[in-house]
PDB file of C-alpha atoms in Angstrom:
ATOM      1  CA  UNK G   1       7.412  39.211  -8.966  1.00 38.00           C
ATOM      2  CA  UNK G   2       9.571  35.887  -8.291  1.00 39.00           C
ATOM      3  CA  UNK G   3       8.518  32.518  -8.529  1.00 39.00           C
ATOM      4  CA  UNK G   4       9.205  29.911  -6.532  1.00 33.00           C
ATOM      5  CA  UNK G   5      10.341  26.899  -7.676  1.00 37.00           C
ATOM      6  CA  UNK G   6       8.490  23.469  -8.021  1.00 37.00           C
ATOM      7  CA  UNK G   7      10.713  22.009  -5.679  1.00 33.00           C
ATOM      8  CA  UNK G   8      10.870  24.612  -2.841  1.00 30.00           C
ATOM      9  CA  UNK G   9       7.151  24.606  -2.944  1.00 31.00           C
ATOM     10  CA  UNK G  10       6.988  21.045  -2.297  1.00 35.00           C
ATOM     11  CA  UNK G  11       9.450  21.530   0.263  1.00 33.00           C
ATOM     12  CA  UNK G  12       7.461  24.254   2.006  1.00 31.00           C
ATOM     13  CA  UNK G  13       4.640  22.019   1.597  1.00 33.00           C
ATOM     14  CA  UNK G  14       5.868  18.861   3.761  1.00 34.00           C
ATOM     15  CA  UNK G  15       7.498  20.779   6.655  1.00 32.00           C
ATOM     16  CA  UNK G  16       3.582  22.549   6.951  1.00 34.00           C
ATOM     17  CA  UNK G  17       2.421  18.626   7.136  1.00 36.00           C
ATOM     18  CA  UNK G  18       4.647  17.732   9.250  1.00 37.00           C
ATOM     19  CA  UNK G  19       4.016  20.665  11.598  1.00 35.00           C
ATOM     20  CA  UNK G  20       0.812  19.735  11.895  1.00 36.00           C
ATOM     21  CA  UNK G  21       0.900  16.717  14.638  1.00 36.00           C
ATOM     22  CA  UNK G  22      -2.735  17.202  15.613  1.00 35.00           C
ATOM     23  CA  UNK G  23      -5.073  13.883  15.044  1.00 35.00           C
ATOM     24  CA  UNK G  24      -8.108  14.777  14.121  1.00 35.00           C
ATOM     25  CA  UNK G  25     -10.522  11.213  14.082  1.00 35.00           C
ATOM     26  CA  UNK G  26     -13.719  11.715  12.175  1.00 33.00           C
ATOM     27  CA  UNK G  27     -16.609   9.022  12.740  1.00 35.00           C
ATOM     28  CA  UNK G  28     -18.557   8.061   9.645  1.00 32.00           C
ATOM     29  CA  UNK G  29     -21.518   6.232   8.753  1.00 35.00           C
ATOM     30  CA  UNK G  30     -20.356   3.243   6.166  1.00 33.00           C
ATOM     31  CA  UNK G  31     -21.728   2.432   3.237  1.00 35.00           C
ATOM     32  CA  UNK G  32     -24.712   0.675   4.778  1.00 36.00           C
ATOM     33  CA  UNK G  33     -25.794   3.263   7.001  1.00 37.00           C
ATOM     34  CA  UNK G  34     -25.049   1.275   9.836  1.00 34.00           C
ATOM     35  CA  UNK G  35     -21.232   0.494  10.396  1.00 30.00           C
ATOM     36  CA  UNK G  36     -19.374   3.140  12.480  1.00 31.00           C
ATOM     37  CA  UNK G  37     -16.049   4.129  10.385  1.00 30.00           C
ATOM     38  CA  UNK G  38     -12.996   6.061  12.086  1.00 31.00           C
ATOM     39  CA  UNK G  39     -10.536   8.082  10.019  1.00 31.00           C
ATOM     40  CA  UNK G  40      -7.694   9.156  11.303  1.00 39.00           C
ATOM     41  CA  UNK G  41      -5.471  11.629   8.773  1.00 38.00           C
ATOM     42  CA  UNK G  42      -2.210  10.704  10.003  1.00 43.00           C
ATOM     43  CA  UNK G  43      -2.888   6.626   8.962  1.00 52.00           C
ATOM     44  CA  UNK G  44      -1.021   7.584   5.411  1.00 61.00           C
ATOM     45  CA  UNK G  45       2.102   8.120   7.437  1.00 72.00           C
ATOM     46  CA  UNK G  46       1.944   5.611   9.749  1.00 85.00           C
ATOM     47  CA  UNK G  47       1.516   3.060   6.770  1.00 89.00           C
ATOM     48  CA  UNK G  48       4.535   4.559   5.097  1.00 90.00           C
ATOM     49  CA  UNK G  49       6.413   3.702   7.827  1.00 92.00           C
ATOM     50  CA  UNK G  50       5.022   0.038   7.890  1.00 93.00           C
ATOM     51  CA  UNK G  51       5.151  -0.448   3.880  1.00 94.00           C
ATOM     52  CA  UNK G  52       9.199   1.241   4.769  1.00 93.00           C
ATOM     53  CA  UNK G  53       9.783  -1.813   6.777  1.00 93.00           C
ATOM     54  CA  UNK G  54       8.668  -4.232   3.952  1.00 94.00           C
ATOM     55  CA  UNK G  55      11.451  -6.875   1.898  1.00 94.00           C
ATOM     56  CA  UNK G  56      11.237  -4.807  -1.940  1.00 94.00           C
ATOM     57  CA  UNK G  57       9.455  -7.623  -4.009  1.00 94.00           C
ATOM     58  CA  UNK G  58      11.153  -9.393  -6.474  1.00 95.00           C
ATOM     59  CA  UNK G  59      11.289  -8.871 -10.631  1.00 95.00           C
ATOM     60  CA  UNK G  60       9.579 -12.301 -10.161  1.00 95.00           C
ATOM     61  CA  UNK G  61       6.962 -11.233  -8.055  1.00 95.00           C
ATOM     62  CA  UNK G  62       5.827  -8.062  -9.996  1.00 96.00           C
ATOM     63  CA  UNK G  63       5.468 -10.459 -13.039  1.00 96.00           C
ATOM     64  CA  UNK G  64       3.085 -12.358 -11.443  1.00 95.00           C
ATOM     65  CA  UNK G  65       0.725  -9.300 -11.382  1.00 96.00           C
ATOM     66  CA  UNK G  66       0.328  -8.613 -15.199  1.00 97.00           C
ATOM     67  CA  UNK G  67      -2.731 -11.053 -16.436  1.00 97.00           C
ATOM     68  CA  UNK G  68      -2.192 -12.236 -19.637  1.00 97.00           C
ATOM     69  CA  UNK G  69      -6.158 -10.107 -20.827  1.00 97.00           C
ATOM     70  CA  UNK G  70      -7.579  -7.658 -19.188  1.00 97.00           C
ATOM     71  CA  UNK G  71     -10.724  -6.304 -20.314  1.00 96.00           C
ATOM     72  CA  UNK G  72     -10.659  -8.905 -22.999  1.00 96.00           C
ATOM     73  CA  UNK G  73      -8.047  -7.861 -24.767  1.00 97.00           C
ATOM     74  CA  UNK G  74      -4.305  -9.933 -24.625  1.00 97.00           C
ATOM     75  CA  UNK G  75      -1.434  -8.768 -23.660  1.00 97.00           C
ATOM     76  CA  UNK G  76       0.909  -7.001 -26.260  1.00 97.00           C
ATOM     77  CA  UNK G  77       4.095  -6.331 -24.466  1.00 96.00           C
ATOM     78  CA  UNK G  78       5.440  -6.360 -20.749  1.00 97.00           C
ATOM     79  CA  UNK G  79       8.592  -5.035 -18.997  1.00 97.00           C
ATOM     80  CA  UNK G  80       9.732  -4.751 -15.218  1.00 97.00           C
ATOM     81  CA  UNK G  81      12.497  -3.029 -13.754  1.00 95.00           C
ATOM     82  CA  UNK G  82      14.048  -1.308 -11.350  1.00 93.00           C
ATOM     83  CA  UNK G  83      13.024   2.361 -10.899  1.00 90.00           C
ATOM     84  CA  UNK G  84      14.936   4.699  -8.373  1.00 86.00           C
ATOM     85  CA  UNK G  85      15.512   2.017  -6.464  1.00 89.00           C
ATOM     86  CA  UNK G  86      11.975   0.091  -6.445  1.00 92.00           C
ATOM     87  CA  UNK G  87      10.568  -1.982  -8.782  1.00 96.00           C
ATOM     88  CA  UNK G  88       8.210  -1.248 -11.732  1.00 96.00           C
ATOM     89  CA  UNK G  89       6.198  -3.482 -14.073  1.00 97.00           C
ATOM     90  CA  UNK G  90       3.935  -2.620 -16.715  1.00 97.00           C
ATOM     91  CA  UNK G  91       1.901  -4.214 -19.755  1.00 98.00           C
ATOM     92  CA  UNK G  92       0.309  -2.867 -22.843  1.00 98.00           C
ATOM     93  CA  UNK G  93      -2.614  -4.442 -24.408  1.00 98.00           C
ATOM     94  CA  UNK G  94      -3.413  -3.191 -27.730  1.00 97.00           C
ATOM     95  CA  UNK G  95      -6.729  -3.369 -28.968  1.00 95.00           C
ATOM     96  CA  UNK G  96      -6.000  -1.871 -32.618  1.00 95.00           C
ATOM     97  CA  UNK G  97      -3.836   1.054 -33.928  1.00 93.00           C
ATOM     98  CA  UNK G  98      -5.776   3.639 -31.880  1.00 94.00           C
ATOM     99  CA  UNK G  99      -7.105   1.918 -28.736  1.00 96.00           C
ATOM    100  CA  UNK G 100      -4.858   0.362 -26.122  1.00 96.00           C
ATOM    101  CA  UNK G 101      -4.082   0.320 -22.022  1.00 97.00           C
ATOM    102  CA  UNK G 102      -1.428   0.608 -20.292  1.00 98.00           C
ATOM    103  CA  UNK G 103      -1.216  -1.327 -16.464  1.00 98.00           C
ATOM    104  CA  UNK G 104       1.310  -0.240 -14.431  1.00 97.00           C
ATOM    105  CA  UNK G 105       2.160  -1.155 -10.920  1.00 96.00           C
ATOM    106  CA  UNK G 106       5.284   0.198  -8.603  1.00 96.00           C
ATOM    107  CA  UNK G 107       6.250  -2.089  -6.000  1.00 96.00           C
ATOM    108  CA  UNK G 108       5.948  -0.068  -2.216  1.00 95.00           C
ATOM    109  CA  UNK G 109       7.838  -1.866  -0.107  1.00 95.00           C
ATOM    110  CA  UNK G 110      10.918  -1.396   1.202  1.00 94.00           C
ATOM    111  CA  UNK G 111      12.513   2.397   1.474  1.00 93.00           C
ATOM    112  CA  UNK G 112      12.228   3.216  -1.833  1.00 94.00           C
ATOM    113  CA  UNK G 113       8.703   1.987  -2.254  1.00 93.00           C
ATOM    114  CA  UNK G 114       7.364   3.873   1.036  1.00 94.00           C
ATOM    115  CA  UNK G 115       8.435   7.067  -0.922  1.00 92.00           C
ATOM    116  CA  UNK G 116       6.563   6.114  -4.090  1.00 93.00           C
ATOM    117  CA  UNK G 117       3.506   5.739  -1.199  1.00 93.00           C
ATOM    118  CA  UNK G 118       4.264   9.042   0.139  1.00 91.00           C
ATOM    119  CA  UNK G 119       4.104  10.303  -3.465  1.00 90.00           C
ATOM    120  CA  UNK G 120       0.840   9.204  -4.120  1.00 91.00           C
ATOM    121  CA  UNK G 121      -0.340  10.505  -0.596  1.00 89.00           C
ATOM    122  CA  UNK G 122       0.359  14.183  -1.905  1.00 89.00           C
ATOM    123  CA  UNK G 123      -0.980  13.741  -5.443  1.00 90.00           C
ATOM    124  CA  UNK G 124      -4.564  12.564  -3.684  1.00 90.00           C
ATOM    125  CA  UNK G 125      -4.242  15.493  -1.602  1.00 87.00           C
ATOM    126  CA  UNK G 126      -4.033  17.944  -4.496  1.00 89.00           C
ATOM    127  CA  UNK G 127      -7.086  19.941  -5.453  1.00 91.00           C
ATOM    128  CA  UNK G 128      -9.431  18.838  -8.129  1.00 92.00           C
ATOM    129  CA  UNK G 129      -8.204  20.114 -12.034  1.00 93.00           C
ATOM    130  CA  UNK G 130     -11.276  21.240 -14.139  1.00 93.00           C
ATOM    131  CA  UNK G 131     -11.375  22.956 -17.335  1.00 93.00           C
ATOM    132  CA  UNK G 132     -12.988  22.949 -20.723  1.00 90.00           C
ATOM    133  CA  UNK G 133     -11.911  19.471 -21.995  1.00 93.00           C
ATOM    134  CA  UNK G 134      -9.565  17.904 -19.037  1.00 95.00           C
ATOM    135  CA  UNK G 135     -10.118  17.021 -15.428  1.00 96.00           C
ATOM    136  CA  UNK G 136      -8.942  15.308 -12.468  1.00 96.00           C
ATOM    137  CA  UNK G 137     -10.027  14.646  -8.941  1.00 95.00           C
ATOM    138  CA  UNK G 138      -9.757  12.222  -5.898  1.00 95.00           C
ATOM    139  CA  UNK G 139     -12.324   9.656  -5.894  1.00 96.00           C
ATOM    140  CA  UNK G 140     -13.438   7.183  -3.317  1.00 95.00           C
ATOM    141  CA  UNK G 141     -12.452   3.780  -5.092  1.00 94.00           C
ATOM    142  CA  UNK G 142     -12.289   0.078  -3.453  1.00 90.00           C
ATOM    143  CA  UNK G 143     -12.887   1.121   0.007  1.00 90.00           C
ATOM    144  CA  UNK G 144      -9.779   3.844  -0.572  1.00 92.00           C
ATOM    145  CA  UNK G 145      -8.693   6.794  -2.676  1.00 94.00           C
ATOM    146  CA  UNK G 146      -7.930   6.745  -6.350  1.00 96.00           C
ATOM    147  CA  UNK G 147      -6.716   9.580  -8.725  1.00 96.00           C
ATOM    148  CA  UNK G 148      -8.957   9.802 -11.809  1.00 96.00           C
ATOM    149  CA  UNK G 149      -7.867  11.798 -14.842  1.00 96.00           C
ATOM    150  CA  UNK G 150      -9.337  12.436 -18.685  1.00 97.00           C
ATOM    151  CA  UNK G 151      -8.499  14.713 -21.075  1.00 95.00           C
ATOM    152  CA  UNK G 152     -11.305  14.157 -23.442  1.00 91.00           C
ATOM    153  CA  UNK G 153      -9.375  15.832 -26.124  1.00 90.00           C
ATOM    154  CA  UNK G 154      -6.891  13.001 -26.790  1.00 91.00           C
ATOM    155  CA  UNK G 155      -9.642  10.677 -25.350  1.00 93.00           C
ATOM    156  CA  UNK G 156      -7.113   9.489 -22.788  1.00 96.00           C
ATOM    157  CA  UNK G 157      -8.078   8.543 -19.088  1.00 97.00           C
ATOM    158  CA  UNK G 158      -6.141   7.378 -16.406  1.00 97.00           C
ATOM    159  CA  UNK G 159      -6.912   5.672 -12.587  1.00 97.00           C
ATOM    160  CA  UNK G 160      -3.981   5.335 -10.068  1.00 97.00           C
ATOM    161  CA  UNK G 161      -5.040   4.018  -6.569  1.00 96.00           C
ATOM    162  CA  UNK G 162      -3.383   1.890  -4.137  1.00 95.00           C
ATOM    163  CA  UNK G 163      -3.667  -2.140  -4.068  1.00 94.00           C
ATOM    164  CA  UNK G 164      -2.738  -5.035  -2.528  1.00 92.00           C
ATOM    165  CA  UNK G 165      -1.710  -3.786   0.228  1.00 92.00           C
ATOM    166  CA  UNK G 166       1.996  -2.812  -1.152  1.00 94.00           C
ATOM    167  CA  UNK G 167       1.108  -1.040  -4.980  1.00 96.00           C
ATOM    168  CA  UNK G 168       0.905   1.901  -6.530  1.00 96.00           C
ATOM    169  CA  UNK G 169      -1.400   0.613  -9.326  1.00 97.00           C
ATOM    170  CA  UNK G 170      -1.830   3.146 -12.342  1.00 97.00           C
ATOM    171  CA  UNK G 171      -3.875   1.906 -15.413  1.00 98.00           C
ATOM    172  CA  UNK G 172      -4.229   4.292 -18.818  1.00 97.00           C
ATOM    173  CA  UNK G 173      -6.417   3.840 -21.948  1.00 97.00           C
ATOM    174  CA  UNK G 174      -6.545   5.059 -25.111  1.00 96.00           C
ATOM    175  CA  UNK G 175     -10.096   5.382 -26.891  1.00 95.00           C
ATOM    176  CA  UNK G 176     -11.005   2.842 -24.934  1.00 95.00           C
ATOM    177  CA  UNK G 177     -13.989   3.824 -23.083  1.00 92.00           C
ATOM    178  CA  UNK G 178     -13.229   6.014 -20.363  1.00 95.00           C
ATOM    179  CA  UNK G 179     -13.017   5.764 -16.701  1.00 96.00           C
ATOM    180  CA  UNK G 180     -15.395   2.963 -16.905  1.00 96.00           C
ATOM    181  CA  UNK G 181     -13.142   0.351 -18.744  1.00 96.00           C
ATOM    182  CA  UNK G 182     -10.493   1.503 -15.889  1.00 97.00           C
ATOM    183  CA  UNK G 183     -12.827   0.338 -13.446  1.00 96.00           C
ATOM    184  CA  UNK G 184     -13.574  -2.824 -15.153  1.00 97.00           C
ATOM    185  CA  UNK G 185      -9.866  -3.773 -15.612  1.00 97.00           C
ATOM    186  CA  UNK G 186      -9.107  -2.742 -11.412  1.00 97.00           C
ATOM    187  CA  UNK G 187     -11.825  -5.224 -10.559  1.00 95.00           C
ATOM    188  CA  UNK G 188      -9.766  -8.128 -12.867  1.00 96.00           C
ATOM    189  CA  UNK G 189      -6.987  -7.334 -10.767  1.00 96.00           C
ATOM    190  CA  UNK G 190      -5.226  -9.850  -8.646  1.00 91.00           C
ATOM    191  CA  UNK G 191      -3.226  -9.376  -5.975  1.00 87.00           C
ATOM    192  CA  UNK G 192      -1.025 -12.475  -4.832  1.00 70.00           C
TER     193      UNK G 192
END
């Protein structure tokens, strides 16, 4: 039997996509009960081409998005650079020898960043991973999607969502407490 490779898969994959030009809106009750949300599939592309059309931030800018703590804990070590053509800064805060995070964020802006966004559309469309002592699935997370992922045997978990507007945020831990210390250190976030 032959296998097809990774990459003509993928391939395969995004011409079906893009075959598919029918809208399909869905109205939801919010939250509340009461609010009437509209979802229309095709809004991941059409913000692609907006974040496409964005000036790439600045090695500057992406500094200004790594807090000095988060979750209580300072801030061990930082780097930013440029990354196939977009930008890319991350942090590690080290809690002791065994327990540390890792906050990443890749700028989405410009060319370059809109196909970091596009990315991140496919990995949240992927199906759900579950087995005896790793998952990961597509949560609903600050009024968006977010990818969460453990694998309890290395107790390692990781959240990657999009924020701000313009990032592909994507925060790891270590023996830290799980998907709920991710949680905690997205809500310190701030987005300037």
């Amino acid at each position: 039997m032959k296998k097809f490779s990774p990459l003509l898969l993928a391939t395969l994959l995004l011409l079906a996509a893009c075959n598919n030009n029918k809208s399909k809106e869905t109205t939801n009750n919010g939250d509340d009960g009461k609010e009437k949300v509209t979802t229309d599939p095709n809004a991941g592309q059409d913000l692609t081409d907006q974040l496409s059309k964005l000036t790439p931030a600045t090695a500057d800018q992406m500094r200004t998005l790594i807090p000095a703590t988060l979750v209580g804990i300072a801030k061990t070590g930082e780097n930013v650079r440029e990354v196939d053509g977009t930008m890319f800064s991350f942090a590690y805060y080290t809690k002791d020898d065994t327990s540390y995070m890792k906050l990443s964020f890749y700028d989405c802006g410009g060319s370059a960043g809109a196909g970091v966004y596009s990315m991140h559309l496919q990995d949240l469309s992927s199906p759900p991973v579950e087995e005896a002592k790793k998952y990961s699935k597509t949560i609903d997370f600050n009024g968006g999607k977010a990818i969460e992922a453990c694998n309890m045997l290395y107790r390692n978990c990781t959240l990657s969502y999009f924020g701000g507007n313009r990032y592909l945020v994507i925060i790891d831990e270590i023996n830290l407490g799980g998907v709920a210390t991710l949680k905690q250190a997205a809500a310190e976030l701030k987005f300037k």
